[in-house]
Tab-separated table of C-alpha atoms in Angstrom:
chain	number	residue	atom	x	y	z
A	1	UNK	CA	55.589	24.629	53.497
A	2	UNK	CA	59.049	24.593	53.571
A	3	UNK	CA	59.759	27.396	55.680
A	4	UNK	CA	57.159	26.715	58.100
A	5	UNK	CA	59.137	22.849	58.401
A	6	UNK	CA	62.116	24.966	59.226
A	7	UNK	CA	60.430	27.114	61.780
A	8	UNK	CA	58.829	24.131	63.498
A	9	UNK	CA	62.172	22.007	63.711
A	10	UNK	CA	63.712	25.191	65.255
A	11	UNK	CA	60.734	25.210	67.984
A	12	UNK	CA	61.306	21.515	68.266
A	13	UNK	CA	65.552	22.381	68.806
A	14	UNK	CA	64.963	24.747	71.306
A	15	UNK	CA	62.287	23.394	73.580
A	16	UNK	CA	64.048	20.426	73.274
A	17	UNK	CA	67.230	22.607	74.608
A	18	UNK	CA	64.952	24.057	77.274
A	19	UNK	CA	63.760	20.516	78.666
A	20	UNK	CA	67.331	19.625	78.937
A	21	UNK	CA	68.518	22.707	81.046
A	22	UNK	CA	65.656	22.598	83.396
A	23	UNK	CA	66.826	23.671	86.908
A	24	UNK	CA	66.209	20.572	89.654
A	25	UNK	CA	63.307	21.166	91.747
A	26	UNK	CA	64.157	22.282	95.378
A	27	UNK	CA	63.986	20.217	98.396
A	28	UNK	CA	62.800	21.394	101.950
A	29	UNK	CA	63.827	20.051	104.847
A	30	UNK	CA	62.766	20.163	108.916
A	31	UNK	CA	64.084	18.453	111.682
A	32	UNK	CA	61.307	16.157	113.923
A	33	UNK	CA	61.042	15.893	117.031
A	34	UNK	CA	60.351	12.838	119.495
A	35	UNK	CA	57.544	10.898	118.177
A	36	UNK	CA	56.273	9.350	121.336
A	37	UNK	CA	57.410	9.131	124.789
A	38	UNK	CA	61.006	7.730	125.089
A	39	UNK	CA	61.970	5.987	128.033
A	40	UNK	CA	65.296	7.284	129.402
A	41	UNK	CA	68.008	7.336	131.898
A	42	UNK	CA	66.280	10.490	133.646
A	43	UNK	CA	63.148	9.923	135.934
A	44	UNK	CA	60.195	10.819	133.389
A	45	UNK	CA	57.524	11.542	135.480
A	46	UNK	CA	59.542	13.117	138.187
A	47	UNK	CA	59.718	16.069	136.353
A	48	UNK	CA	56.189	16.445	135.506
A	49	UNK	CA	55.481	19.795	137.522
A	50	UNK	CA	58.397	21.522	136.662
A	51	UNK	CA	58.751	24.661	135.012
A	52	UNK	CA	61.894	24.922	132.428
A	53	UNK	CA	62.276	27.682	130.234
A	54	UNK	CA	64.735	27.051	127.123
A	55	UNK	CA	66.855	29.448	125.673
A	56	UNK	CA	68.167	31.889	123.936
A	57	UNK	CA	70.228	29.583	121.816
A	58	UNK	CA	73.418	30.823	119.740
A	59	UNK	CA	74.050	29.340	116.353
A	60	UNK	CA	76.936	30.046	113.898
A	61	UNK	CA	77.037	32.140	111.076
A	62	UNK	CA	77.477	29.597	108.741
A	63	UNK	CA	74.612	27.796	109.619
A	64	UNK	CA	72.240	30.646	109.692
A	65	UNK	CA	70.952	30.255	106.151
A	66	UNK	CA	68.408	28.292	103.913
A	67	UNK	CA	70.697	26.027	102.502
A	68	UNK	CA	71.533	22.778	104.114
A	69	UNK	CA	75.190	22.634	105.258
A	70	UNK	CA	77.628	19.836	105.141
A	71	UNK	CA	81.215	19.318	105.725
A	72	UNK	CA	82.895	16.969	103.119
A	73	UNK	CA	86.181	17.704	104.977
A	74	UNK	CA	87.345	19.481	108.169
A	75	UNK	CA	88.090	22.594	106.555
A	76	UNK	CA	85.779	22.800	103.728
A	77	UNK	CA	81.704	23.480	103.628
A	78	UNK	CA	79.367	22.728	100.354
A	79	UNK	CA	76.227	24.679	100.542
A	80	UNK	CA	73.285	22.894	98.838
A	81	UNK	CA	70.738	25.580	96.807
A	82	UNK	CA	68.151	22.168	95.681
A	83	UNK	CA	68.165	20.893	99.529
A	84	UNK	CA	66.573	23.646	101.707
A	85	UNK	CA	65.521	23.705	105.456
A	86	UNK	CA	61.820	24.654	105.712
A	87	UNK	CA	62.212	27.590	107.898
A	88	UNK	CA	65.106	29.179	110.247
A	89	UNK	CA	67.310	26.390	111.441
A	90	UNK	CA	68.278	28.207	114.765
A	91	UNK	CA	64.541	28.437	115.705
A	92	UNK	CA	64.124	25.195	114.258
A	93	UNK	CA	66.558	23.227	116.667
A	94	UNK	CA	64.526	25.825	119.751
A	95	UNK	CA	60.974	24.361	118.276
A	96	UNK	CA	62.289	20.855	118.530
A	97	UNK	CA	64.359	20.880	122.017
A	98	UNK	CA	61.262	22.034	124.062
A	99	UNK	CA	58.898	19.800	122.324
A	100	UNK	CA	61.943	16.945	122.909
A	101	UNK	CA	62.144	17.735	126.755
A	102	UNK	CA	58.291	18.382	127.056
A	103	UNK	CA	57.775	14.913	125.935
A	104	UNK	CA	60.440	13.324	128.200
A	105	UNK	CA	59.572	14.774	131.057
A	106	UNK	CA	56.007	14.728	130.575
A	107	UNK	CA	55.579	18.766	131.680
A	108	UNK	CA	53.610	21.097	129.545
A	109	UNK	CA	55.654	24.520	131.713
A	110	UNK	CA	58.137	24.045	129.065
A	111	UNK	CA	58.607	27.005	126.999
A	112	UNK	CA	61.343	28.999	124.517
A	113	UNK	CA	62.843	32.322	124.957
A	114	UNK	CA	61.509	34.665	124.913
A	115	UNK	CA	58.450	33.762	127.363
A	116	UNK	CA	55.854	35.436	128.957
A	117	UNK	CA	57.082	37.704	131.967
A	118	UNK	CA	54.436	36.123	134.042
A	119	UNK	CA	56.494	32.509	133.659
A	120	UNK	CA	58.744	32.138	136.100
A	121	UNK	CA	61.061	28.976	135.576
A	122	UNK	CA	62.500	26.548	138.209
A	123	UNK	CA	65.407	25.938	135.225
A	124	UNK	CA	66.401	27.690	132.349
A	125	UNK	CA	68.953	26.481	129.938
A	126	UNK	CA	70.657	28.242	127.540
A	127	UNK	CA	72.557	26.830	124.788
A	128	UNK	CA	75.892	27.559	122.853
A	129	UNK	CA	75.509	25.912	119.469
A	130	UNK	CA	79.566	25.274	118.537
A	131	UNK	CA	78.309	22.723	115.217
A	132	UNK	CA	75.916	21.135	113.331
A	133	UNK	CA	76.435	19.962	110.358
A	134	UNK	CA	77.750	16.443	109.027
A	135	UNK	CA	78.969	14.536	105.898
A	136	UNK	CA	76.558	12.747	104.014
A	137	UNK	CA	76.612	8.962	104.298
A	138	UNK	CA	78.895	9.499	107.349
A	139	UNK	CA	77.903	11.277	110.417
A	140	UNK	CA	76.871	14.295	111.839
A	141	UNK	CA	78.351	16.534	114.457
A	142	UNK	CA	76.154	18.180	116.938
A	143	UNK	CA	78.799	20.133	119.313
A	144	UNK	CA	77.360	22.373	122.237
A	145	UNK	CA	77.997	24.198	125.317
A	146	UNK	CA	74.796	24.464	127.458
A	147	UNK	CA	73.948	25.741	130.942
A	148	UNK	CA	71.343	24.977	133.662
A	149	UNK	CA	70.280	27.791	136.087
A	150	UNK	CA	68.211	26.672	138.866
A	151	UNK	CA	66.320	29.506	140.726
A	152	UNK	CA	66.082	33.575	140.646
A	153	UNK	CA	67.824	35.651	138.815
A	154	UNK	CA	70.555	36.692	141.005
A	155	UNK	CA	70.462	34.389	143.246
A	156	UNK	CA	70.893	30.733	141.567
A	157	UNK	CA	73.330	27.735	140.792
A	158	UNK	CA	74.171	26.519	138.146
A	159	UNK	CA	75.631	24.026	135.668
A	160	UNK	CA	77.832	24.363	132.523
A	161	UNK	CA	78.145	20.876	130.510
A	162	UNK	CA	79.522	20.407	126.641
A	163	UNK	CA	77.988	18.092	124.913
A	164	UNK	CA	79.821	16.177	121.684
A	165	UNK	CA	77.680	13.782	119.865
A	166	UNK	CA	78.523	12.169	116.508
A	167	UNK	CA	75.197	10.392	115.048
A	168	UNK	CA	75.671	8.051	112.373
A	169	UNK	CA	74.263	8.859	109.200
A	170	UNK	CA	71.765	5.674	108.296
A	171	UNK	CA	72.221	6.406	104.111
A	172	UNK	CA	73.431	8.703	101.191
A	173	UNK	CA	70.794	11.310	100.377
A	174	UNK	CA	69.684	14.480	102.634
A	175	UNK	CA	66.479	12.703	104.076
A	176	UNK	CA	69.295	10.980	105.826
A	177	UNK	CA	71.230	13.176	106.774
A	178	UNK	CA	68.314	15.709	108.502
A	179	UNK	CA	67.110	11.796	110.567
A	180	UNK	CA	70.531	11.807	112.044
A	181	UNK	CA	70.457	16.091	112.964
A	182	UNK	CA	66.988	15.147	114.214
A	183	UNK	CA	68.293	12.036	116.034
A	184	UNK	CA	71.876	14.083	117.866
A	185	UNK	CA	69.345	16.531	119.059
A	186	UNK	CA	67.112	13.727	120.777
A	187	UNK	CA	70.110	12.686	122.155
A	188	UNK	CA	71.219	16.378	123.542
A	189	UNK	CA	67.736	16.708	124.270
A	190	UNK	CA	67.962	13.701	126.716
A	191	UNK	CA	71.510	14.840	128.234
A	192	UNK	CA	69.643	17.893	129.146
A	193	UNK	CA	66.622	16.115	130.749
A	194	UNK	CA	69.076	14.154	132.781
A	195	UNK	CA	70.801	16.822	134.307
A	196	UNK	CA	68.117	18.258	135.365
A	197	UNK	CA	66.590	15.503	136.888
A	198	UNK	CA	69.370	15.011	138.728
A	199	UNK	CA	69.839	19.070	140.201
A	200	UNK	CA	66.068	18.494	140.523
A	201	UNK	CA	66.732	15.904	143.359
A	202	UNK	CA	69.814	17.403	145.085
C-alpha cells in the first residue's frame, strides 16, 4: 500500500505539473468586410455598370506570415504565435477590398487579379501596401500607394494617390485591434471608390 500511495502522489505531482504548463490555445483572426451598404462621399449607384478589376497588391515581408503583427514602438515589431490570422493576410486585405468596393458601388464586374482574360476592366487599381500593422489599445496604421488606370493597356490615364490612415483602436485585446485593420481598409476602400467616381465623370 505504501508504495502504490507514493506512485499515485507522483501521478498526482506531475499531472498537476502538466495542467500548469499547458500551452494557451491559439486565436484566429480575419478581417470583415462592409456589412451593408454604406452611404458615402462617392455617387453609389453611378458606378453600378462599371467594370473594375483590383490588383495585384504588394505587401511587406514582415507582414506576410500567420502571426498577427504589431508595433509597440517605431522601430520594434512583437509577433504573436496564440493570435493568428485565418488565412494569408495579403489575399485577405484583396478578398475584402473588392467585396468593400462591390458593395459601395453597387457593381457585381468587380473582380481580383488575376481575372479571367475574357474581363476587360474600365479601371484597374493596383495597390502598394507600405504598412499595416498598429499598437494595441492605440491605433493602427494602414499606409498605401495605389493607382487607377482607366482604359487599354497601352493606351490609358491614370492616377497615383497615397493614402495614410490612422484608425483608432476601440479596446485592449486583438478582436480590437483586427475591427480597426478591418475599419482603415473600409476607409481606403472608400478613398478608392471616390476617385473613381470622380475619373468616371471627367
Amino acid at each position: 500500500m505504501h508504495i502504490r500511495l507514493v506512485v499515485f502522489i507522483l501521478l498526482f505531482c506531475i499531472n498537476a505539473m502538466g495542467c500548469q504548463g499547458k500551452t494557451p490555445s491559439v486565436s484566429f483572426y480575419a478581417l470583415t468586410p462592409i456589412a451593408v451598404p454604406q452611404n458615402t462621399s462617392g455617387g453609389q449607384g453611378r458606378l453600378e455598370n462599371v467594370s473594375i478589376g483590383i490588383g495585384p497588391i504588394h505587401f511587406p515581408r514582415t507582414l506576410q506570415r500567420p502571426q498577427i503583427v504589431t508595433r509597440p514602438s517605431a522601430n520594434r515589431l512583437d509577433l504573436s504565435e496564440f493570435h493568428r490570422w485565418g488565412g494569408d493576410l495579403k489575399q485577405d486585405f484583396l478578398n475584402v477590398l473588392v467585396q468593400n468596393i462591390s458593395i459601395i458601388t453597387g457593381s457585381n464586374q468587380i473582380f481580383k487579379y488575376p481575372w479571367s482574360p475574357s474581363f476587360k476592366p474600365r479601371y484597374r487599381v493596383t495597390l502598394d501596401v507600405i504598412q499595416f500593422d498598429g499598437r494595441l489599445g492605440d491605433t493602427v496604421l494602414l499606409n498605401s500607394i495605389w493607382e487607377i488606370k482607366q482604359g487599354e493597356p497601352g493606351n490609358e490615364k491614370s492616377e497615383i494617390k497615397r493614402s495614410i490612415i490612422e484608425q483608432p483602436i476601440s479596446g485592449e485585446d486583438y478582436n480590437a485591434l483586427v475591427k480597426a485593420k478591418s475599419d482603415a481598409l473600409k476607409t481606403l476602400s472608400v478613398k478608392i471608390t471616390d476617385k473613381i467616381t470622380v475619373m468616371d465623370g471627367t
